[in-house]
XYZ file of C-alpha atoms in Angstrom:
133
model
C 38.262 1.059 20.476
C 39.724 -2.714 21.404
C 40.296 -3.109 25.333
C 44.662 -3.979 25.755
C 44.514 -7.307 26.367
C 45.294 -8.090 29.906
C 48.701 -9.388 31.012
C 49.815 -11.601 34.334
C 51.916 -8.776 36.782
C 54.264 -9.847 38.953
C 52.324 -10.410 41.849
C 49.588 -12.690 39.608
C 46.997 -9.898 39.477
C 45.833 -9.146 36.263
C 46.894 -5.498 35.221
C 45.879 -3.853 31.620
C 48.461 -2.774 29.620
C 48.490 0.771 27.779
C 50.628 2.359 25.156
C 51.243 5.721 24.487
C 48.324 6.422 21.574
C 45.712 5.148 23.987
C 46.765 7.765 26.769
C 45.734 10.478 24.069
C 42.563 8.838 23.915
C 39.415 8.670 26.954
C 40.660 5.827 29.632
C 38.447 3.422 31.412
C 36.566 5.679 34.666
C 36.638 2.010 36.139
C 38.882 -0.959 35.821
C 38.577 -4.503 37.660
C 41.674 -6.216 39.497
C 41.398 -9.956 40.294
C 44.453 -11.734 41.768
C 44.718 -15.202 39.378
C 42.644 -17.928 40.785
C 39.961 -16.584 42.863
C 36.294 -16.867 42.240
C 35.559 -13.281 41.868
C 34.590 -12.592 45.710
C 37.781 -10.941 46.127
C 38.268 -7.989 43.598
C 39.506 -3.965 43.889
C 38.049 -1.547 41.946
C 40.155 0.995 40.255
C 38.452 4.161 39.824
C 40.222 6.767 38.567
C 39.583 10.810 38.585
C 37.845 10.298 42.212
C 38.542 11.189 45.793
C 37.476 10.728 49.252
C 34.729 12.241 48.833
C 33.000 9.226 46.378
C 35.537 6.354 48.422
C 34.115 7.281 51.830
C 30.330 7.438 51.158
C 30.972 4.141 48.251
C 33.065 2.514 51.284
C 30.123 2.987 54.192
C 27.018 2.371 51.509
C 28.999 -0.841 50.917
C 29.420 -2.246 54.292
C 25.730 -2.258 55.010
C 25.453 -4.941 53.121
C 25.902 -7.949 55.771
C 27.437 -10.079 52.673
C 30.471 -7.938 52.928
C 33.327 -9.230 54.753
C 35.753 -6.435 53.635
C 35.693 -2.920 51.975
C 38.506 -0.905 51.922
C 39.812 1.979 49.812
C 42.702 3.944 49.491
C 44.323 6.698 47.489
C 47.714 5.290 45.609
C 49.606 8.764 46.099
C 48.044 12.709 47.095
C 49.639 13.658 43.319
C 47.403 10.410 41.375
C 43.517 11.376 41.503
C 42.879 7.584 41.582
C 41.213 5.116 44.412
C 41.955 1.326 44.730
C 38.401 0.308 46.029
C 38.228 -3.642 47.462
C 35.497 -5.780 48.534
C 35.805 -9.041 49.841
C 32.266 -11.371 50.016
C 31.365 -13.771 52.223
C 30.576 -16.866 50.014
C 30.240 -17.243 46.528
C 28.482 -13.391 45.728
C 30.693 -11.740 43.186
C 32.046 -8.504 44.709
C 30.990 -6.947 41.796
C 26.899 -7.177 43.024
C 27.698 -5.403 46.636
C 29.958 -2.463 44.305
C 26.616 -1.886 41.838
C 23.871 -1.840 44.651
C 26.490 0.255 46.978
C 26.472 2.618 43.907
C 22.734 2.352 43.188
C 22.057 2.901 47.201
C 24.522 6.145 46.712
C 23.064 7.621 43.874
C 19.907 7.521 45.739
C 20.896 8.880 49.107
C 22.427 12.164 46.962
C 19.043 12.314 44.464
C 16.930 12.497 48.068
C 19.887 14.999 49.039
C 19.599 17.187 46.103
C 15.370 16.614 46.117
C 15.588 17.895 50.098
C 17.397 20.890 49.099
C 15.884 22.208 46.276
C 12.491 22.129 47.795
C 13.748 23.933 50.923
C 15.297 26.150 48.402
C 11.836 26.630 46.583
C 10.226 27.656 49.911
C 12.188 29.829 51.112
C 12.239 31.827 48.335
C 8.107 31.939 48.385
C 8.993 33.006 52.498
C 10.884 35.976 50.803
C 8.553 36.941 47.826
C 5.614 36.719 50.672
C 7.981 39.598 52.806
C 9.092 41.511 49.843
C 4.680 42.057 48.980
């Protein structure tokens, strides 16, 4: 499948174009907004068919990072299950490297989660088994 090619929108940010046979097909999970001229410190994350529930945690596991100037999401309208996610970097780190390790550092915060529960989960039920004998 060929990527639309991007066009200029009329505030200069970059904005990809789709017709009506690619809205049949899969779209992007993730697409990358840069306003024309920056260096890529400055970018917002479009992720689409997510909530508060991934913008909150992505928002806070991003702003750890002392690099960070800026993180900010929002939600474009309660009837679009879309987020607008932006970072902002101090210096010349693409925003792009704080948005992978903030995902990375997620991912493993829920694996220790999920790791923590299903070994309570696994004891208790050997607690039961040991009162059922």
């Amino acid at each position: 499948m060929a990527l639309p090619s991007p066009a200029r929108g009329t505030l200069g940010v970059v904005v990809r174009r789709r017709n009506m046979a690619e809205e049949g097909e899969r779209k992007a999970a993730l697409e990358m907004v840069q306003a024309d001229g920056t260096d890529g410190s400055c970018v917002t994350f479009v992720l689409h068919d997510e909530d508060h529930t991934l913008g909150n945690s992505l928002r806070y596991m991003v702003m750890k990072n002392p690099d960070v100037q800026f993180c900010g999401y929002c939600i474009t309208h309660p009837s679009e299950s879309k987020i607008n996610f932006r970072i902002q970097t101090r210096g010349s780190l693409p925003a792009v490297e704080p948005f992978r390790k903030g995902l990375t550092d997620l991912m493993g915060v829920c694996q220790h989660v999920l790791n923590t529960f299903e070994k309570s989960m696994k004891e208790y039920r050997a607690q039961k088994e040991e009162e059922m004998q």
